[in-house]
Structure formats: C-alpha cells, structure tokens
Tab-separated table of C-alpha atoms in Angstrom:
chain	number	residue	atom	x	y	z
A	1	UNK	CA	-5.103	-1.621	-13.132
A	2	UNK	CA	-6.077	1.241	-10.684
A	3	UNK	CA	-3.733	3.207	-10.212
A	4	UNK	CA	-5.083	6.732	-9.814
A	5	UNK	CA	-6.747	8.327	-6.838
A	6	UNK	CA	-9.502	11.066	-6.957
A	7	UNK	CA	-10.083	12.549	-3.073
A	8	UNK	CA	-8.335	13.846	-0.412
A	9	UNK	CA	-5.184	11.783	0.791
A	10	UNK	CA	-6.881	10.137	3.291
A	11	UNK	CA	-10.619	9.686	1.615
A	12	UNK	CA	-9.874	8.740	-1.925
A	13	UNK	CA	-11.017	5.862	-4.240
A	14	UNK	CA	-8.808	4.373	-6.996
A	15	UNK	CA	-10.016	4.494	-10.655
A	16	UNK	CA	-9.284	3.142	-13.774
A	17	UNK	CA	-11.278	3.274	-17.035
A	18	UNK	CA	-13.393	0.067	-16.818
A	19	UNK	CA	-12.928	-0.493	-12.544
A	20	UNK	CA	-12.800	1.582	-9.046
A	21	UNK	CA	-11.928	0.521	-6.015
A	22	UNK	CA	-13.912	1.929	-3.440
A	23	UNK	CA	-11.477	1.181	-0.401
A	24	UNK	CA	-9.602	3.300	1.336
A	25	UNK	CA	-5.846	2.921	1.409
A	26	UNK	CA	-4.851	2.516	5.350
A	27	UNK	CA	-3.136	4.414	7.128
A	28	UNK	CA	-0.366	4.286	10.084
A	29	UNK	CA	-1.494	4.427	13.170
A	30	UNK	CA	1.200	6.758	15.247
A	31	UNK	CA	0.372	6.847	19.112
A	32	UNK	CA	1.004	9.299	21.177
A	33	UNK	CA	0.436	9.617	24.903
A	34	UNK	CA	0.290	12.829	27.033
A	35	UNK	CA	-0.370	14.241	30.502
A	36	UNK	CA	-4.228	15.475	30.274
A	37	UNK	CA	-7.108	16.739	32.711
A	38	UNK	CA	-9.180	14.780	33.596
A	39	UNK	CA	-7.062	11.851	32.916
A	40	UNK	CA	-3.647	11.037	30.436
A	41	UNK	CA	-4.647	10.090	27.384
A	42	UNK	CA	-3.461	8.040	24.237
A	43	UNK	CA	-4.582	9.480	20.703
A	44	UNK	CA	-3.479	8.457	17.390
A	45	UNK	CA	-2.461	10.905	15.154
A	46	UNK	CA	-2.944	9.664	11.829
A	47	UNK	CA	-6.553	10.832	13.363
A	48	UNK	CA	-5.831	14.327	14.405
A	49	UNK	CA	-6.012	17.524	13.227
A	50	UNK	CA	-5.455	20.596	15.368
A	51	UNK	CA	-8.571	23.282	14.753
A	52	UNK	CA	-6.245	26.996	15.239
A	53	UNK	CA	-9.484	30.012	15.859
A	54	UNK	CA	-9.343	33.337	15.183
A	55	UNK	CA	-5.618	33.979	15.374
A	56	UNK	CA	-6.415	36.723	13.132
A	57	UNK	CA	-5.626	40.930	13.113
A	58	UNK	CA	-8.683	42.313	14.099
A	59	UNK	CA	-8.368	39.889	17.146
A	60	UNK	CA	-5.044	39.768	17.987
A	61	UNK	CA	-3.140	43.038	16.224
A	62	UNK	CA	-2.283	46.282	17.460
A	63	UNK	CA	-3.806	48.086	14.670
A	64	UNK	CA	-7.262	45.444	14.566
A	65	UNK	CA	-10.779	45.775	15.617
A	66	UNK	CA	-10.690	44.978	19.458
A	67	UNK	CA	-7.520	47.586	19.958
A	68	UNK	CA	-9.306	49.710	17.895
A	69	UNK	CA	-12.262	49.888	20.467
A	70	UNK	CA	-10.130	49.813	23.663
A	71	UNK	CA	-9.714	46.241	24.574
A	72	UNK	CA	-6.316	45.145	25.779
A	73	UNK	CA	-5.631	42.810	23.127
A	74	UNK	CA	-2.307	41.455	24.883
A	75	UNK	CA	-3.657	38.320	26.574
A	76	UNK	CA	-5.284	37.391	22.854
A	77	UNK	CA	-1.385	37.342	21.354
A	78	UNK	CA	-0.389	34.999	24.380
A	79	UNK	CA	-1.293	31.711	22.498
A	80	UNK	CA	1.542	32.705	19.558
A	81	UNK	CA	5.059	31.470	20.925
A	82	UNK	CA	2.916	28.591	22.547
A	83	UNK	CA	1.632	27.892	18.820
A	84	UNK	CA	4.736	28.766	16.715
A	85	UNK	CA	6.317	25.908	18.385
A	86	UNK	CA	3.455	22.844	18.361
A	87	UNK	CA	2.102	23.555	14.822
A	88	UNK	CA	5.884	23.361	13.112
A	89	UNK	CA	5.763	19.939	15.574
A	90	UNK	CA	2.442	18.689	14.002
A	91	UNK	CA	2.781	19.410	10.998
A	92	UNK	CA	6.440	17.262	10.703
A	93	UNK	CA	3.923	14.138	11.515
A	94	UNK	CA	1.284	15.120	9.014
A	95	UNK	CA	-1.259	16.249	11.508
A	96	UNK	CA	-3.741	18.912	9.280
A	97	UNK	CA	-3.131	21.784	10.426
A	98	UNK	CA	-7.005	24.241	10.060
A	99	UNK	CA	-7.374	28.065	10.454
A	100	UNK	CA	-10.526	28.667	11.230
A	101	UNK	CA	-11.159	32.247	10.988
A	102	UNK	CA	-13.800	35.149	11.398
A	103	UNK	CA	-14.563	36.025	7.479
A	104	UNK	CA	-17.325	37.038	6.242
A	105	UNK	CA	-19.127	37.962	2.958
A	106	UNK	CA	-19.111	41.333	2.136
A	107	UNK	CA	-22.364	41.624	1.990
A	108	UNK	CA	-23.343	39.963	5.589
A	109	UNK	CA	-26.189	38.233	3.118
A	110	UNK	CA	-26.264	35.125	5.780
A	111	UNK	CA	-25.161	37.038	8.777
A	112	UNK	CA	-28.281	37.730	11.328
A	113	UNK	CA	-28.910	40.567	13.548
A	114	UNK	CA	-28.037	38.773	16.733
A	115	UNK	CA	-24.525	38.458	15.727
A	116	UNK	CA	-23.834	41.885	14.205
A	117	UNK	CA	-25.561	43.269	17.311
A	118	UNK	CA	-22.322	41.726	19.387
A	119	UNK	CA	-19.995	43.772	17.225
A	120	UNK	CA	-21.903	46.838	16.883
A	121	UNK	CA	-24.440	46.729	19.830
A	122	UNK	CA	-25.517	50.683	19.818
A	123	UNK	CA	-26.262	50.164	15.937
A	124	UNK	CA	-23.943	53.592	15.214
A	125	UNK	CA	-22.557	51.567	12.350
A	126	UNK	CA	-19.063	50.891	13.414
A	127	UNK	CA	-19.834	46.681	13.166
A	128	UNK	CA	-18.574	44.473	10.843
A	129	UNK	CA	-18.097	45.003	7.698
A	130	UNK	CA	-17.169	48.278	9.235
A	131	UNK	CA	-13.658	50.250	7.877
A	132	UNK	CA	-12.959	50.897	12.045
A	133	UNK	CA	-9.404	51.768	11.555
A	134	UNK	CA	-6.610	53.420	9.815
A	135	UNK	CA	-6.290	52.208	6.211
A	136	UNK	CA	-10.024	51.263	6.067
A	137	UNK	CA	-9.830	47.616	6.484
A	138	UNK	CA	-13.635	45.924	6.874
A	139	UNK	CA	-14.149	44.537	10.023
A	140	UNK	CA	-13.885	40.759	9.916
A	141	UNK	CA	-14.816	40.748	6.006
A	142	UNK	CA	-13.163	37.352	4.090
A	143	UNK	CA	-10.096	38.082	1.946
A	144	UNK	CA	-9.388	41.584	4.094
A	145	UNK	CA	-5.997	42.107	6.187
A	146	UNK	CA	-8.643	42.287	9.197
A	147	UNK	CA	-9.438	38.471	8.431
A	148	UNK	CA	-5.948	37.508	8.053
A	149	UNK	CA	-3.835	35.234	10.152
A	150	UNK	CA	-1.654	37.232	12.248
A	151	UNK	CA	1.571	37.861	10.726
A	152	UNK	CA	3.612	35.481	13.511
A	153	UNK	CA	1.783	32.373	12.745
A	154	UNK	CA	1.595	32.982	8.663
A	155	UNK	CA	0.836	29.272	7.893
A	156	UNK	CA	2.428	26.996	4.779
A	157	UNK	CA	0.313	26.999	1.837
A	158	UNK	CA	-0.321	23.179	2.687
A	159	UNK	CA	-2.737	23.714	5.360
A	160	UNK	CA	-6.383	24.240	5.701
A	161	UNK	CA	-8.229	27.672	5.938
A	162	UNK	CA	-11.945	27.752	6.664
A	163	UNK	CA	-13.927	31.239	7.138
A	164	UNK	CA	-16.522	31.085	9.657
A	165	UNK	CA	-19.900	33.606	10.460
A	166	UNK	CA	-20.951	33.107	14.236
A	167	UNK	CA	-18.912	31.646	17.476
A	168	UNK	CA	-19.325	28.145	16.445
A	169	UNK	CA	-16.950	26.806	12.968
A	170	UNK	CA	-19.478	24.329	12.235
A	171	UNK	CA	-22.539	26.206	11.398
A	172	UNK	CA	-23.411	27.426	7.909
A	173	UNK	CA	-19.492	26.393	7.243
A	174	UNK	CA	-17.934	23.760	5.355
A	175	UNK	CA	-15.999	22.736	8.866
A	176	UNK	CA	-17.349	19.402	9.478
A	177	UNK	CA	-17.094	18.453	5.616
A	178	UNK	CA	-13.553	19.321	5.674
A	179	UNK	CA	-12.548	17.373	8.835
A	180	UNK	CA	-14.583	14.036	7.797
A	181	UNK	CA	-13.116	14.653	4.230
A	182	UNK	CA	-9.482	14.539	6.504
A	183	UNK	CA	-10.279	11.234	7.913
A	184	UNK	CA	-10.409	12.870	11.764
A	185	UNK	CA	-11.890	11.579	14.788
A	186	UNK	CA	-9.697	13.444	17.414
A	187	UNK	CA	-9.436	17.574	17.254
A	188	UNK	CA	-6.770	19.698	19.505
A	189	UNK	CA	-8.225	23.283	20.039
A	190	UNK	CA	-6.237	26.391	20.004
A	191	UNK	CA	-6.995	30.431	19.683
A	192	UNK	CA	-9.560	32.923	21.039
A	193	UNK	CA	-11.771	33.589	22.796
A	194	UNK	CA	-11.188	30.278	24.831
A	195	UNK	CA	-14.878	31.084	26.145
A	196	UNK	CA	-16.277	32.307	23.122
A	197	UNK	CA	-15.558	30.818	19.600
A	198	UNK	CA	-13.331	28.629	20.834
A	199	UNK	CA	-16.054	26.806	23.466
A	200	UNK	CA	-18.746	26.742	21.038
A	201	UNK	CA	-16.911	25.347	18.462
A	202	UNK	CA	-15.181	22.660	20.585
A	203	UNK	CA	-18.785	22.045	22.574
A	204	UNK	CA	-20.551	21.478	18.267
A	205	UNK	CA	-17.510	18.963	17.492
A	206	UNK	CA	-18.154	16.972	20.829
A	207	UNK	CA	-21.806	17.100	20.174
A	208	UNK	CA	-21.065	15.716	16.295
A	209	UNK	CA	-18.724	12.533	17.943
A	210	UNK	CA	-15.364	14.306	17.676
A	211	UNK	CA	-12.807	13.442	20.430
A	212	UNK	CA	-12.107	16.875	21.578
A	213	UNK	CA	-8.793	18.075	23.704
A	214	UNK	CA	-8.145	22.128	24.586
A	215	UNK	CA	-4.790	22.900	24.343
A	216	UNK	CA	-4.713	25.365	27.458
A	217	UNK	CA	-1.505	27.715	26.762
A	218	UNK	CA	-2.465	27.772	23.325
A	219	UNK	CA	-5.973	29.137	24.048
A	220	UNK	CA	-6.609	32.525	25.509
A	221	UNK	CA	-9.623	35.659	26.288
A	222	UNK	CA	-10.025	38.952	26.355
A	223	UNK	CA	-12.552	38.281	28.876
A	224	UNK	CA	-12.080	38.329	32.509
A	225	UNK	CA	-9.724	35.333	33.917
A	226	UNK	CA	-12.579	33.730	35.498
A	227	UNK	CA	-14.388	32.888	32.205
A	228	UNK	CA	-11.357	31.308	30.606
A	229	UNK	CA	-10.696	29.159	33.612
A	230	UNK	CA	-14.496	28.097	33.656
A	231	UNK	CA	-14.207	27.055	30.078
A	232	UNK	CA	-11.348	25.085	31.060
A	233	UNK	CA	-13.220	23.158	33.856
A	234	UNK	CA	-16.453	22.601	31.912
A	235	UNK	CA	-13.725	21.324	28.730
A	236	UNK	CA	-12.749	18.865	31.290
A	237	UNK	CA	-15.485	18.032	33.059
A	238	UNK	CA	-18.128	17.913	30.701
A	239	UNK	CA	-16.501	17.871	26.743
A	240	UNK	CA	-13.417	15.955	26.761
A	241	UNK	CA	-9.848	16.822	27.963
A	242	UNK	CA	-7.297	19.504	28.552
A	243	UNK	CA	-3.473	19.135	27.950
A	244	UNK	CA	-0.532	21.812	27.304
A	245	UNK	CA	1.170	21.872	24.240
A	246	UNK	CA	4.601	21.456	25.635
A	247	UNK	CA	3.247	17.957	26.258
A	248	UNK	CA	3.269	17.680	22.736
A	249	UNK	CA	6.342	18.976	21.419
A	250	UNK	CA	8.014	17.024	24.195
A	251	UNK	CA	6.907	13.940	23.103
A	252	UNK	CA	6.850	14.459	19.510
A	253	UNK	CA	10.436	13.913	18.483
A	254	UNK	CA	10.198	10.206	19.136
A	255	UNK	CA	7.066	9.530	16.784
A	256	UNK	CA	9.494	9.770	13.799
A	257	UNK	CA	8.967	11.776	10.678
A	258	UNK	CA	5.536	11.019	9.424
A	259	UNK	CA	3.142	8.944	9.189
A	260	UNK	CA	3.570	7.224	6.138
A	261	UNK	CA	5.342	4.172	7.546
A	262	UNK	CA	6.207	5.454	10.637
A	263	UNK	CA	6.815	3.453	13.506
A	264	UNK	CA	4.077	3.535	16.267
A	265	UNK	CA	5.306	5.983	18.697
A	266	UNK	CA	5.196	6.528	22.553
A	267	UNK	CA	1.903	4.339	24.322
C-alpha cells in the first residue's frame, strides 16, 4: 500500500517499500471572481499564492535604512492595514502566503557592484552591509532586524520566507523553485517599491508564464507618485491585471474554509 507522501502538499509522490506512485493527489478547485483593470477576472485559488516584497525595517521602519538617510518612509508603511486584513483572508483558504525580502549574505560574495552602487552611490561606505543606524544593524544583511518583516505584519510560522539580492525575487534565488514546488500558476503582488522590486519581480514571473495580478492598495513607493501610477498602467496594460484587495476580502467569506473539499466559490 502507499500510504506515505514525500514533497510539498501539493507536489508529492506516494511511497511504499516495493511501489511509488508518481501522481499527484488533486486538488479543489475554489473560484473566485473580482473587479480587475483591464478586465474582471476569475482565478482559482487552489493556484495562488500572494508574493508580499520588502515589507521589511530598513524599508518601512522609523529607525531603518531609508529614514535613516532622509527619505519619508510614510507612503512605504501605507500597504500594512491594507495587508493585515487580505493575508489573515488568504491564508483561511490555504493560499501560500511568501515574504520575499531584501537579505543578503554577509559577505555580499554574489552581490555586484551595480547593485551596491544604488545603496551606497558616493562609495563613502555607508551601503549595505553597512551598520547605518543606532544599534548597528547591517543594512539589508539576512537574519538582521534590518531584514526583518516589519513588526505589524509578523507572519505565522506556516508561511514562506525567501531572501532576495537585486530588484527582481527570481534571480540567483530559490523563488521560482519554491512557487512551482507550491503548485502555482497565478501570483497576487504586494509591497515596495511598486516601481522597483516589486515591477521587476512581477515583470520576471510574467516573463516565466505566471498569471500575474498587482494588488494596488497593497503596493506602494517612495518614489514620486507618477512612477507608481506608471507601474500600475504598464501592470495593466502590458503584464497582466490590477485589482484592490478589498475585492478580496469582500468576496472571500463565501469560498468557505479551505480548500480541502471546499465548495467552488463565487464565478
């Protein structure tokens, strides 16, 4: 008999001393439709998985690296109410929740000098890696408090954390591994910079075949209004779709419970 599973939930094979079973146990479908630029759309979420970026303290603290240099880091915290009530939504229907975060080695061994130029352009050493504030926190260094989620949206231990080195998740990362190991085809995007690491990594999971939606209140910049609204546009226009997150957490409560089982929800 096989009776025991080796892989993720979704991507696992059953074994047995003498026999495995290579097929994949199926799973619910659970529709869900909601108001979206350029058109509504229908998604399943037994597919999902919502991709959270750089919610994280040097980003989005008082005390992190971009207050720390001057910029006014209050339009980076707007995304948190918007996300503290979705992700508590998504999560009550199984969809995998991933932090993708700024975090890298201490060393910088695989970081080139294009990127640390953007963080420490005059080269006067106050980059990443760099301890540029009180308490001597490394700037954007894995496993530091100036990599950490912000405190407001401290996630569950059951979901997904995945440290990244340039704008874009999926290179040099194990991003895309993790999401095909997940059994995704359809990602919701959240965090900051909407035009920055947000963009690029949306723009690399259209380009590898992911269905791609921007969830617009929970995405935000430090840049200038005008680049967050273009991102939104060329999201729409040229990547996939936009939608609010209210759209979600409206609509959620009458998918049921989860997705083992569930009943198919609004079409």
């Amino acid at each position: 008999m096989v009776d025991i599973r080796l892989g993720a939930p979704r991507n696992s094979w059953g074994v047995s001393p003498d026999q495995v079973d290579l097929r994949r146990r199926p799973v619910a479908s659970l529709s869900l439709s909601v108001e979206a630029h350029p058109q509504r759309i229908t998604l399943d979420l037994a597919r999902t998985a919502i991709v959270v970026v750089d919610m994280q303290n040097d980003f989005c603290h008082p005390d992190g690296w971009l207050a720390g240099i001057g910029v006014d880091i209050e339009p980076a915290r707007k995304p948190i109410e918007a996300l503290r009530a979705v992700l508590p939504a998504l999560r009550a229907v199984d969809v995998p929740v991933v932090w993708l975060n700024w975090g890298n080695r201490p060393d910088l061994a695989n970081v080139p000098p294009g990127v640390r130029h953007v963080y420490d352009p005059d080269g006067s050493g106050g980059g990443l890696g760099a301890p540029a504030r009180p308490g001597g926190s490394p700037t954007l260094q894995a496993g530091s408090w100036s990599a950490a989620i912000v405190d407001e949206l401290t996630p569950p231990s059951g979901d997904v954390r995945v440290d990244k080195y340039r704008m874009s998740g999926f290179f040099d990362t194990p991003l895309d591994a993790v999401l095909r190991n997940l059994a995704v085809t359809t990602l919701l995007f959240a965090g900051v910079n909407s035009d920055q690491c947000v963009l690029a990594t949306l723009t690399d999971a259209a380009c590898l075949g992911y269905d791609v939606i921007l969830l617009e209140d929970c995405s935000a910049t430090t840049s200038p209004s005008f680049c967050h609204d273009a991102t939104v546009y060329n999201v729409a226009q040229c990547f996939g779709f936009v939608a609010q997150s209210s759209a979600f957490t409206a609509a959620l409560p009458a998918t049921g419970v989860g997705l083992a089982g569930a009943p198919a929800g609004r079409r």
